[in-house]
Coordinates of C-alpha atoms and ligand atoms in Angstrom, one line a residue:
M881 CA 165.9 87.7 163.8
R882 CA 166.1 84.2 162.4
G883 CA 169.0 84.7 159.3
S884 CA 168.0 83.4 156.0
S885 CA 170.8 81.5 155.2
L886 CA 170.4 78.1 153.6
L887 CA 172.6 75.6 155.3
P888 CA 174.3 73.3 152.6
L889 CA 173.3 69.6 152.8
I890 CA 175.2 66.9 154.8
A891 CA 175.3 64.1 153.0
G892 CA 174.0 62.1 156.1
L893 CA 170.6 64.0 156.1
Y894 CA 170.1 62.0 152.6
F895 CA 170.1 58.9 154.1
P896 CA 167.1 58.8 157.1
C897 CA 165.8 55.2 157.9
I898 CA 162.4 55.4 155.8
G899 CA 162.3 53.6 152.6
A900 CA 159.5 55.6 150.6
L901 CA 161.4 58.7 150.3
S902 CA 162.5 60.7 147.1
L903 CA 166.1 61.5 147.7
H904 CA 167.4 64.1 145.4
K905 CA 171.3 64.6 145.8
R906 CA 172.4 67.4 144.4
D907 CA 175.1 70.0 145.3
V908 CA 172.8 72.6 146.1
P909 CA 169.4 71.6 147.2
A910 CA 166.5 73.4 145.2
V911 CA 164.9 75.1 148.1
L912 CA 164.2 78.6 149.3
D913 CA 164.4 79.4 152.7
F914 CA 163.0 83.1 154.0
P915 CA 162.5 84.6 157.3
I916 CA 159.0 85.9 157.8
E917 CA 158.7 88.9 160.1
R918 CA 155.7 88.9 162.6
I919 CA 154.1 92.1 162.7
Q920 CA 152.0 92.9 165.6
A921 CA 150.0 95.9 165.2
A922 CA 150.2 98.7 168.0
H923 CA 146.8 98.1 169.3
P924 CA 146.0 95.0 168.1
L925 CA 142.8 94.5 170.3
R926 CA 140.6 97.4 169.9
K927 CA 138.1 96.1 172.2
R928 CA 135.2 98.3 171.9
D929 CA 135.8 99.6 168.1
I930 CA 135.3 95.9 167.2
V931 CA 131.9 95.1 165.7
D932 CA 133.0 92.1 163.6
V933 CA 135.6 89.8 164.8
S934 CA 136.7 89.1 161.5
V935 CA 138.5 92.7 161.4
L936 CA 140.9 91.0 164.0
N937 CA 142.3 89.0 161.2
T938 CA 143.7 92.0 159.1
E939 CA 144.6 94.2 162.2
S940 CA 146.2 92.5 165.1
S941 CA 149.0 90.3 163.5
Y942 CA 150.5 88.8 160.4
Y943 CA 153.9 87.5 158.9
L944 CA 155.6 89.8 156.2
L945 CA 158.0 88.0 153.3
N946 CA 160.6 90.3 151.9
L947 CA 160.7 90.4 147.5
T948 CA 161.5 93.1 145.1
L949 CA 159.7 93.8 141.9
G950 CA 160.7 95.7 138.6
T951 CA 164.3 96.8 137.4
P952 CA 165.9 98.4 139.1
A953 CA 164.2 96.8 142.2
Q954 CA 161.9 98.1 143.9
K955 CA 161.7 96.6 147.5
F956 CA 158.3 94.9 149.2
S957 CA 157.5 93.2 152.6
L958 CA 154.2 91.7 152.0
A959 CA 151.9 89.8 154.6
L960 CA 152.1 85.9 153.4
D961 CA 148.7 84.3 153.0
T962 CA 148.1 80.6 152.5
G963 CA 144.4 81.6 152.2
S964 CA 144.8 83.1 148.9
S965 CA 146.6 83.2 145.8
D966 CA 147.4 86.6 144.3
I967 CA 150.4 89.1 144.7
W968 CA 149.2 92.4 145.0
V969 CA 151.1 95.6 146.2
N970 CA 150.1 99.3 147.0
T971 CA 150.8 102.1 144.2
A972 CA 151.3 105.9 145.3
N973 CA 147.8 105.9 144.2
S974 CA 146.1 104.1 146.8
S975 CA 144.4 105.8 149.7
L976 CA 146.8 104.8 152.5
C977 CA 149.8 105.9 150.4
S978 CA 149.8 109.5 149.9
G979 CA 152.4 111.6 151.7
S980 CA 155.9 111.0 152.9
D981 CA 154.6 109.5 156.4
A982 CA 151.6 107.2 154.7
P983 CA 151.6 103.9 156.5
C984 CA 152.1 102.1 153.3
N985 CA 155.7 103.4 152.9
A986 CA 156.7 100.7 155.5
Y987 CA 155.7 98.0 153.1
G988 CA 156.8 99.3 149.8
L989 CA 155.0 101.2 146.8
Y990 CA 155.1 100.0 143.3
N991 CA 155.9 102.7 140.5
Y992 CA 155.4 101.4 137.1
S993 CA 157.1 104.1 135.2
A994 CA 160.2 103.7 137.3
S995 CA 160.3 99.9 135.7
S996 CA 162.0 99.1 132.6
T997 CA 160.7 95.4 132.6
Y998 CA 156.7 96.1 133.4
E999 CA 154.3 95.0 131.0
T1000 CA 150.4 95.4 131.1
V1001 CA 147.8 92.4 131.3
G1002 CA 144.6 93.8 130.4
T1003 CA 142.6 92.6 133.4
S1004 CA 142.2 93.7 136.6
I1005 CA 142.0 92.3 140.3
N1006 CA 138.9 93.5 142.8
I1007 CA 139.3 91.3 145.9
T1008 CA 138.0 91.6 149.2
Y1009 CA 139.4 88.9 152.0
A1010 CA 137.1 87.5 154.6
G1011 CA 139.1 90.2 156.9
G1012 CA 137.8 92.9 155.2
T1013 CA 140.9 94.0 153.3
N1014 CA 140.5 94.7 149.8
A1015 CA 142.4 96.1 147.0
Y1016 CA 141.6 97.2 143.2
G1017 CA 143.7 97.7 140.3
P1018 CA 145.2 96.2 137.2
Y1019 CA 147.3 93.3 136.7
V1020 CA 150.8 93.6 135.4
T1021 CA 153.8 91.6 135.0
D1022 CA 157.3 92.6 136.4
K1023 CA 160.5 90.7 137.4
L1024 CA 160.1 89.8 140.7
T1025 CA 163.1 88.5 143.1
V1026 CA 162.9 86.8 146.3
G1027 CA 166.0 85.5 148.1
N1028 CA 168.3 84.3 145.3
A1029 CA 165.3 83.5 142.7
T1030 CA 164.5 85.3 140.1
I1031 CA 161.0 85.1 138.2
D1032 CA 161.5 87.1 134.9
K1033 CA 157.5 87.6 134.2
M1034 CA 155.5 87.5 137.4
Q1035 CA 152.1 88.3 137.4
F1036 CA 150.8 90.3 140.2
A1037 CA 148.4 93.3 140.5
I1038 CA 149.0 97.1 141.2
A1039 CA 146.3 98.6 143.7
E1040 CA 145.3 101.8 142.9
S1041 CA 142.6 101.5 146.1
S1042 CA 143.2 99.5 148.9
N1043 CA 142.3 100.0 152.8
A1044 CA 145.3 97.8 153.7
A1045 CA 148.8 99.5 154.1
Q1046 CA 150.6 96.3 153.2
G1047 CA 150.2 94.1 150.2
I1048 CA 149.5 90.5 150.3
V1049 CA 151.7 87.6 148.7
G1050 CA 148.9 84.7 148.3
I1051 CA 150.8 81.4 147.9
G1052 CA 147.6 79.3 147.4
Y1053 CA 146.5 77.4 144.8
Q1054 CA 147.0 78.8 141.4
V1055 CA 143.1 77.8 140.4
S1056 CA 142.1 80.5 143.2
T1057 CA 143.4 83.8 141.8
Y1058 CA 141.1 86.2 141.6
Q1059 CA 141.7 86.4 137.6
S1060 CA 141.3 82.8 137.5
E1061 CA 138.0 82.9 139.3
Y1062 CA 136.4 85.6 137.8
D1063 CA 138.1 86.0 134.2
H1064 CA 139.1 82.3 134.0
K1065 CA 142.1 82.7 132.8
E1066 CA 144.8 81.1 134.9
Y1067 CA 148.4 82.1 135.7
A1068 CA 151.2 80.7 137.5
N1069 CA 151.2 82.2 141.1
L1070 CA 154.1 82.3 143.3
P1071 CA 154.7 78.6 144.4
Q1072 CA 154.1 77.5 140.7
A1073 CA 156.3 80.4 139.0
L1074 CA 159.1 79.1 141.2
V1075 CA 158.7 75.9 140.0
D1076 CA 158.7 77.2 136.4
S1077 CA 161.6 79.2 136.9
G1078 CA 163.8 76.0 138.3
A1079 CA 164.0 77.3 141.6
I1080 CA 162.3 74.4 143.3
N1081 CA 161.1 70.9 142.1
S1082 CA 157.2 71.1 142.7
A1083 CA 154.8 73.1 144.1
A1084 CA 155.3 72.8 147.9
Y1085 CA 156.6 74.7 150.7
S1086 CA 156.9 74.4 154.4
V1087 CA 155.7 76.7 157.1
W1088 CA 156.9 77.6 160.5
L1089 CA 155.7 80.5 162.0
N1090 CA 157.4 79.8 165.5
G1091 CA 156.0 81.1 168.5
L1092 CA 153.7 83.7 170.1
E1093 CA 156.8 85.1 171.9
A1094 CA 158.9 85.0 168.6
T1095 CA 159.4 88.0 166.3
S1096 CA 160.1 85.8 163.3
G1097 CA 159.4 82.5 161.6
S1098 CA 160.2 80.9 158.1
V1099 CA 158.6 79.7 154.9
L1100 CA 160.7 77.2 153.0
F1101 CA 159.7 76.9 149.5
G1102 CA 160.5 73.4 147.9
G1103 CA 162.2 71.7 151.2
V1104 CA 161.2 70.5 154.6
N1105 CA 163.3 71.6 157.7
K1106 CA 163.5 68.6 160.1
A1107 CA 164.6 70.8 163.1
Q1108 CA 161.6 72.9 163.3
Y1109 CA 159.4 69.6 164.2
Q1110 CA 158.7 67.4 166.8
G1111 CA 157.6 63.7 165.9
E1112 CA 157.0 62.7 162.4
L1113 CA 155.2 64.6 159.9
Q1114 CA 151.7 62.9 159.0
T1115 CA 150.1 63.3 155.7
L1116 CA 146.4 64.4 155.1
P1117 CA 144.2 64.7 151.7
I1118 CA 143.3 68.2 151.1
V1119 CA 139.5 68.2 151.1
P1120 CA 138.2 69.3 147.7
V1121 CA 135.6 72.1 147.2
Y1122 CA 133.3 70.7 144.6
G1123 CA 135.7 68.3 143.5
E1124 CA 138.1 70.6 143.0
Y1125 CA 141.5 71.7 144.9
M1126 CA 141.0 75.5 145.7
S1127 CA 141.7 75.9 149.6
L1128 CA 144.3 74.5 151.4
A1129 CA 142.0 72.7 153.8
I1130 CA 141.5 69.6 155.7
A1131 CA 139.3 67.6 157.5
L1132 CA 139.1 68.3 161.5
T1133 CA 137.7 65.3 163.1
G1134 CA 137.9 66.1 166.9
V1135 CA 139.1 68.7 169.2
S1136 CA 139.7 68.0 172.9
V1137 CA 140.6 70.1 175.8
E1138 CA 142.8 68.7 178.6
T1139 CA 142.9 70.3 182.1
D1140 CA 144.4 69.0 185.3
S1141 CA 141.3 67.9 186.4
D1142 CA 139.4 66.7 183.0
S1143 CA 140.0 65.6 179.7
N1144 CA 137.1 66.0 177.2
S1145 CA 136.3 65.8 173.6
Y1146 CA 134.0 67.4 171.6
T1147 CA 132.3 66.3 167.9
Q1148 CA 130.2 69.4 167.7
N1149 CA 130.1 70.4 163.7
L1150 CA 133.0 67.9 163.0
P1151 CA 134.1 66.7 160.7
L1152 CA 134.8 70.2 159.3
S1153 CA 136.7 71.4 156.3
V1154 CA 139.1 73.6 158.2
S1155 CA 141.9 75.8 156.0
L1156 CA 145.5 76.1 157.3
D1157 CA 145.4 80.1 156.9
T1158 CA 148.6 82.3 157.6
G1159 CA 146.5 85.1 156.9
S1160 CA 144.2 84.5 159.7
A1161 CA 145.7 86.0 162.9
F1162 CA 142.6 83.9 164.7
T1163 CA 141.3 80.4 164.8
E1164 CA 137.6 80.5 163.7
L1165 CA 135.5 77.4 164.3
P1166 CA 131.9 77.1 164.4
E1167 CA 129.9 78.5 167.9
A1168 CA 128.6 75.3 168.8
L1169 CA 132.3 73.9 169.3
V1170 CA 133.9 77.2 170.2
T1171 CA 131.4 77.3 173.2
K1172 CA 132.5 74.1 174.4
I1173 CA 135.9 75.0 174.3
Y1174 CA 135.2 78.1 176.2
E1175 CA 133.2 76.0 179.0
A1176 CA 136.2 73.6 179.7
L1177 CA 138.8 76.4 179.8
G1178 CA 136.8 79.2 181.6
A1179 CA 136.9 81.9 178.9
T1180 CA 133.6 84.2 178.1
Y1181 CA 132.7 85.5 175.3
D1182 CA 131.8 89.2 175.1
E1183 CA 129.3 89.9 172.1
N1184 CA 129.6 93.4 172.2
D1185 CA 133.5 93.5 172.1
G1186 CA 133.2 90.1 170.2
M1187 CA 136.0 89.2 172.1
P1188 CA 136.7 85.5 174.2
Y1189 CA 138.0 87.1 177.7
I1190 CA 140.0 84.4 179.5
D1191 CA 142.0 84.8 183.0
C1192 CA 145.5 85.8 182.5
D1193 CA 146.8 83.1 184.9
T1194 CA 145.2 80.7 182.8
R1195 CA 148.1 81.0 180.3
E1196 CA 150.4 79.6 183.3
K1197 CA 148.4 76.2 183.4
D1198 CA 149.2 72.8 182.1
Y1199 CA 146.2 72.7 179.7
N1200 CA 145.9 71.9 176.1
V1201 CA 143.8 72.1 173.3
T1202 CA 144.4 69.1 170.7
Y1203 CA 143.1 69.2 167.4
S1204 CA 142.6 65.6 165.5
F1205 CA 142.7 65.0 161.9
S1206 CA 142.0 61.5 161.2
G1207 CA 144.2 60.8 164.0
A1208 CA 147.1 62.8 163.3
T1209 CA 147.0 65.6 166.2
V1210 CA 148.6 69.4 166.8
T1211 CA 148.4 70.3 170.4
V1212 CA 148.2 74.0 171.4
G1213 CA 149.0 74.9 174.9
M1214 CA 147.8 77.9 176.9
S1215 CA 151.1 79.9 176.1
Q1216 CA 150.3 80.0 172.8
L1217 CA 146.5 80.5 173.1
I1218 CA 146.2 83.2 175.4
F1219 CA 147.9 86.9 175.0
D1220 CA 147.6 90.1 176.6
G1221 CA 145.1 92.7 175.5
T1222 CA 147.0 95.9 174.8
E1223 CA 144.7 98.7 175.1
P1224 CA 144.9 101.0 178.2
D1225 CA 141.5 100.2 179.4
F1226 CA 141.3 96.5 178.8
P1227 CA 139.9 94.8 181.9
K1228 CA 142.9 94.0 184.8
G1229 CA 143.6 90.4 184.9
D1230 CA 142.2 89.6 181.7
C1231 CA 143.6 88.4 178.5
V1232 CA 142.2 87.0 175.2
L1233 CA 141.8 83.7 173.9
G1234 CA 142.6 83.4 170.5
L1235 CA 139.8 81.2 169.4
V1236 CA 136.5 83.0 168.0
P1237 CA 133.2 81.6 166.7
S1238 CA 133.4 81.8 162.8
E1239 CA 131.4 83.1 160.0
P1240 CA 129.0 80.3 158.6
G1241 CA 131.1 78.3 156.2
V1242 CA 134.3 79.9 156.9
N1243 CA 136.2 78.0 159.1
L1244 CA 140.0 78.6 159.6
L1245 CA 142.8 77.2 161.7
G1246 CA 144.9 80.6 161.8
D1247 CA 148.0 81.7 163.6
T1248 CA 147.0 80.5 166.8
F1249 CA 146.8 77.0 165.8
L1250 CA 149.6 77.5 163.3
R1251 CA 152.3 78.9 166.0
S1252 CA 151.8 75.0 167.6
A1253 CA 152.2 73.4 164.0
Y1254 CA 154.6 72.5 161.4
V1255 CA 152.9 72.5 158.2
V1256 CA 153.9 71.1 154.9
Y1257 CA 151.6 72.4 152.1
D1258 CA 152.2 70.0 149.0
L1259 CA 150.0 71.7 146.3
A1260 CA 151.5 69.4 143.8
N1261 CA 150.0 66.3 145.5
N1262 CA 147.2 68.1 147.0
E1263 CA 148.4 66.6 150.6
I1264 CA 149.1 68.6 153.7
S1265 CA 151.8 67.1 156.5
L1266 CA 151.6 68.2 159.7
A1267 CA 153.5 68.0 162.9
N1268 CA 153.6 69.7 166.2
T1269 CA 156.3 72.6 166.4
N1270 CA 159.5 72.7 168.0
L1271 CA 160.0 75.9 169.3
N1272 CA 163.8 75.2 170.1
P1273 CA 164.9 74.0 166.6
G1274 CA 168.7 74.5 166.8
D1275 CA 170.5 73.8 163.6
D1276 CA 168.8 73.5 160.3
E1277 CA 168.0 70.2 158.7
I1278 CA 166.7 70.9 155.3
L1279 CA 165.7 68.4 153.0
E1280 CA 164.2 69.0 149.6
I1281 CA 160.9 68.3 148.0
G1282 CA 161.3 66.1 145.2
T1283 CA 158.8 65.6 142.3
G1284 CA 156.0 63.0 142.2
T1285 CA 153.5 61.1 144.8
D1286 CA 155.1 60.8 148.5
S1287 CA 157.9 63.4 147.5
V1288 CA 157.6 65.0 150.9
P1289 CA 160.6 63.7 153.2
G1290 CA 160.2 61.9 156.1
A1291 CA 156.2 62.3 156.0
T1292 CA 153.8 59.6 156.7
L1293 CA 150.2 59.0 154.9
V1294 CA 147.7 59.0 157.4
P1295 CA 145.7 55.8 156.8
S1296 CA 142.0 55.9 156.1
A1297 CA 142.0 59.6 156.4
V1298 CA 138.5 61.6 156.2
S1299 CA 139.2 63.6 152.5
S1300 CA 136.0 64.7 151.9
A1301 CA 134.1 67.0 154.6
T1302 CA 132.1 70.7 154.2
G1303 CA 132.5 73.8 156.2
N1304 CA 129.5 72.8 157.9
G1305 CA 130.1 69.4 159.0
V1306 CA 128.6 67.3 156.2
A1307 CA 131.1 64.6 155.4
T1308 CA 130.8 62.0 152.7
A1309 CA 132.9 59.1 151.5
T1310 CA 133.4 60.3 147.9
G1311 CA 132.8 64.1 147.9
G1312 CA 131.6 65.6 144.6
V1313 CA 128.5 66.7 143.8
R1314 CA 126.5 65.5 146.9
T1315 CA 128.8 67.4 149.2
V1316 CA 128.5 70.3 147.2
T1317 CA 124.8 70.3 147.2
E1318 CA 124.7 69.6 151.0
A1319 CA 127.3 72.1 151.7
A1320 CA 125.2 74.7 149.6
T1321 CA 122.4 74.0 151.3
A1322 CA 123.7 74.3 154.8
T1323 CA 125.6 77.4 154.3
S1324 CA 123.0 79.4 152.8
G1325 CA 120.6 78.3 155.4
S1326 CA 122.8 79.3 158.3
T1327 CA 123.9 82.2 156.7
E1328 CA 120.6 83.6 156.3
S1329 CA 119.8 82.8 160.0
T1330 CA 122.6 85.2 161.1
G1331 CA 121.1 88.1 159.5
G1332 CA 123.2 90.4 157.6
S1333 CA 125.0 92.1 160.5
S1334 CA 127.5 93.7 158.3
A1335 CA 127.5 95.1 154.8
S1336 CA 129.8 92.3 154.0
R1337 CA 128.2 89.5 155.7
G1338 CA 124.7 90.5 153.9
S1339 CA 126.5 90.5 150.5
S1340 CA 128.5 87.3 151.2
A1341 CA 125.1 85.5 152.5
E1342 CA 123.3 86.6 149.4
A1343 CA 126.1 85.7 147.3
T1344 CA 126.3 82.3 148.7
S1345 CA 122.8 81.2 148.4
T1346 CA 122.5 82.4 144.8
S1347 CA 125.7 80.4 143.6
S1348 CA 125.0 77.5 145.6
K1349 CA 121.8 77.1 143.7
G1350 CA 123.9 77.3 140.2
M1351 CA 126.2 74.8 141.7
A1352 CA 123.6 72.0 141.9
V1353 CA 122.4 71.9 138.8
A1354 CA 125.7 72.7 137.0
P1355 CA 128.7 71.1 138.9
T1356 CA 131.2 71.8 136.3
S1357 CA 130.7 75.7 136.3
K1358 CA 132.4 77.6 138.8
P1359 CA 130.2 78.8 141.9
I1360 CA 132.5 81.6 142.7
H1361 CA 131.1 83.4 145.6
L1362 CA 130.1 79.8 147.3
L1363 CA 133.3 78.3 146.6
S1364 CA 135.2 81.3 148.0
G1365 CA 132.9 81.1 151.3
L1366 CA 133.8 77.9 151.6
A1367 CA 137.3 78.4 150.7
G1368 CA 137.9 80.2 154.0
A1369 CA 140.7 82.8 153.7
G1370 CA 139.6 83.6 150.0
L1371 CA 137.5 86.1 148.5
L1372 CA 134.1 86.2 150.2
L1373 CA 132.8 88.8 147.8
A1374 CA 133.7 90.5 144.6
L1375 CA 132.2 90.9 141.3
Ligands
NAG1265 C1 162.9 93.0 155.3 O1 163.6 94.1 154.8 C2 163.5 94.9 155.4 C3 164.4 96.3 155.3 O2 164.5 96.2 154.0 C4 164.2 94.5 157.2 O3 164.5 95.5 158.2 C5 163.5 93.2 157.3 O4 164.0 92.7 158.5 C6 163.3 92.2 156.4 N1 162.0 91.2 157.0 C7 162.5 89.9 156.4 C8 161.4 88.9 156.9 O5 163.3 89.5 155.8
NAG1266 C1 147.5 107.0 139.7 O1 146.6 107.7 138.8 C2 146.8 108.3 137.9 C3 145.7 109.4 137.2 O2 144.5 108.5 137.4 C4 147.5 107.5 136.9 O3 147.7 108.5 135.6 C5 148.8 107.1 137.2 O4 148.8 105.8 136.0 C6 148.5 106.3 138.1 N1 149.7 105.6 139.0 C7 149.8 104.3 139.4 C8 150.9 104.1 139.8 O5 148.7 103.6 139.1
NAG1267 C1 157.8 107.1 139.3 O1 158.8 106.8 138.5 C2 159.0 107.9 137.3 C3 159.8 107.7 136.7 O2 161.0 107.4 137.6 C4 159.1 109.2 138.3 O3 159.0 110.5 137.6 C5 157.9 109.4 139.3 O4 157.9 110.6 140.0 C6 157.6 108.6 139.9 N1 156.4 108.6 140.8 C7 156.2 108.5 141.8 C8 154.8 108.5 142.8 O5 157.1 108.2 142.9
NAG1268 C1 171.8 83.5 147.9 O1 173.1 82.7 147.2 C2 174.2 82.8 148.0 C3 175.3 82.2 147.1 O2 175.3 80.8 146.6 C4 174.0 82.4 149.4 O3 175.5 82.6 149.8 C5 173.0 83.0 150.2 O4 173.2 82.3 151.2 C6 171.8 83.0 149.3 N1 170.9 83.8 149.7 C7 169.6 83.2 149.9 C8 168.4 83.9 150.6 O5 169.2 82.2 149.7
NAG1269 C1 149.8 69.4 177.4 O1 150.8 69.1 176.3 C2 152.2 69.1 176.5 C3 153.0 68.9 175.0 O2 152.2 67.9 174.4 C4 152.2 67.8 177.1 O3 153.6 67.7 178.0 C5 151.2 67.9 178.8 O4 151.3 66.8 179.3 C6 149.9 68.0 178.1 N1 148.7 68.6 179.5 C7 148.1 68.0 179.9 C8 147.0 68.5 180.7 O5 147.3 66.8 179.0
NAG1270 C1 134.8 96.2 143.1 O1 133.8 95.1 143.4 C2 132.7 95.9 144.4 C3 132.0 94.7 144.9 O2 132.3 93.6 145.0 C4 132.1 96.9 143.7 O3 131.1 97.7 144.6 C5 133.1 98.0 143.0 O4 132.3 99.1 142.5 C6 134.0 97.2 142.2 N1 135.2 98.2 141.8 C7 135.2 98.5 140.6 C8 136.3 99.5 140.3 O5 134.8 97.7 139.9

């Protein structure tokens, strides 16, 4: 497992040959580097049990970040999620948490009576994620520590009921917390709270999941680790939803598949707004596009299992799926895209391809994309910088992210990048209300045609079409449900 040590910066690292850098020379760089541990469930793919592929997201794998809450410190291991914005933890009252052998115990249980620094807030969370995970309970504040950083009055929610054993640490936009969306009261979530506490300069962080075989990757708040990527970081605008930055999504403009005999580019449903979501185990893209990729790679999608099967031998082939973002590209090789089915009755010789058809309007580049990328999420500037991962990184080369524009060291802005797209492939030059209206129409239409094949799909479809109307007439009010649906990994339905 990778250590969490933070290398002192060598003076030389401050003078790379790029003029536009914000260089911040200090004795101790304002960065926080943490390992994140990959948890692979014992039975990640419960073949016949799965009727809704999105269930895979919460059940198959995720990345845990350790932190503590309370005084004295209570320990937690929480799933790192760039697709949502709240921290919540389980309490002993939560359904999976009673008894000494409860699955919850491995991830931490919060007991407010045992903390001298706990305070109530007066609002509650009632959140349901795209993968089906839910949590209900009050917001509180308490002391949080993560590594050497301390936040005195961090707001988070404590679940009195939840269907998940592990809590979540959402590190998306502050405007997208449950409280902000539903009670219209913003609070400083983790990235902003780390800035406010002085631990980092700017609400920005880098995520390196490491490869499929690795058990841990890292999240680096306030910095970039040059050792963990190849080539140059390419900067792209985050795509706003209704003119507002709510979701860590960029415009996917091309997908191509390269095999030994062929190379094909696909434009079905593109450009498309896609969330770069660590909380999603799979990549989820529109069916028309995914079908083309299955054909090119020789995968078959089994409707009953909700599972794309592929010959395990394909994993050894020099084939690639390349994702383009206005010219910046990330290449995903077969070794990162194909994995074993672990069920005893899994068909012999068959493996699983980590790419599934999306729910309408919820398009995600999840872990099967992110393990091949290095991603800098610059919330402060509404930009994402990307490069191909380096799976043999060697010694850390950590550079601090400063304040102001162009503050990500070594990153180059992609010229004329698409800055507006919807989850349904409608792109406009300027974004704003026109995009919104089109997105609303397309989303509700395609959702209806799918039919409510599960309770959550039915409800989200309804919520989507209802609030989209509201949006079209009142662009400044927040159309919660539709926003959430398009935002991808965020909330799907919650009242
Ligand atoms: C989290 O803490 C536990 C022990 O409390 C440790 O076993 C685990 O390796 C830590 N994980 C990370 C990602 O730091
Ligand atoms: C658990 O539920 C009981 C009874 O409703 C309540 O008194 C207690 O405060 C709850 N504990 C936590 C940690 O939420
Ligand atoms: C919570 O902490 C209080 C005070 O230390 C203790 O009396 C109580 O038993 C704890 N509750 C649980 C569920 O551990
Ligand atoms: C915390 O600070 C100490 C001393 O400055 C340092 O040695 C250690 O690596 C830091 N730990 C983390 C997790 O950053
Ligand atoms: C796949 O990508 C790798 C790494 O970028 C490259 O070396 C290889 O040539 C590519 N294969 C094909 C068939 O394009
Ligand atoms: C939470 O929201 C769900 C629907 O989104 C609702 O059915 C449920 O009653 C809510 N729970 C509470 C305790 O408010």
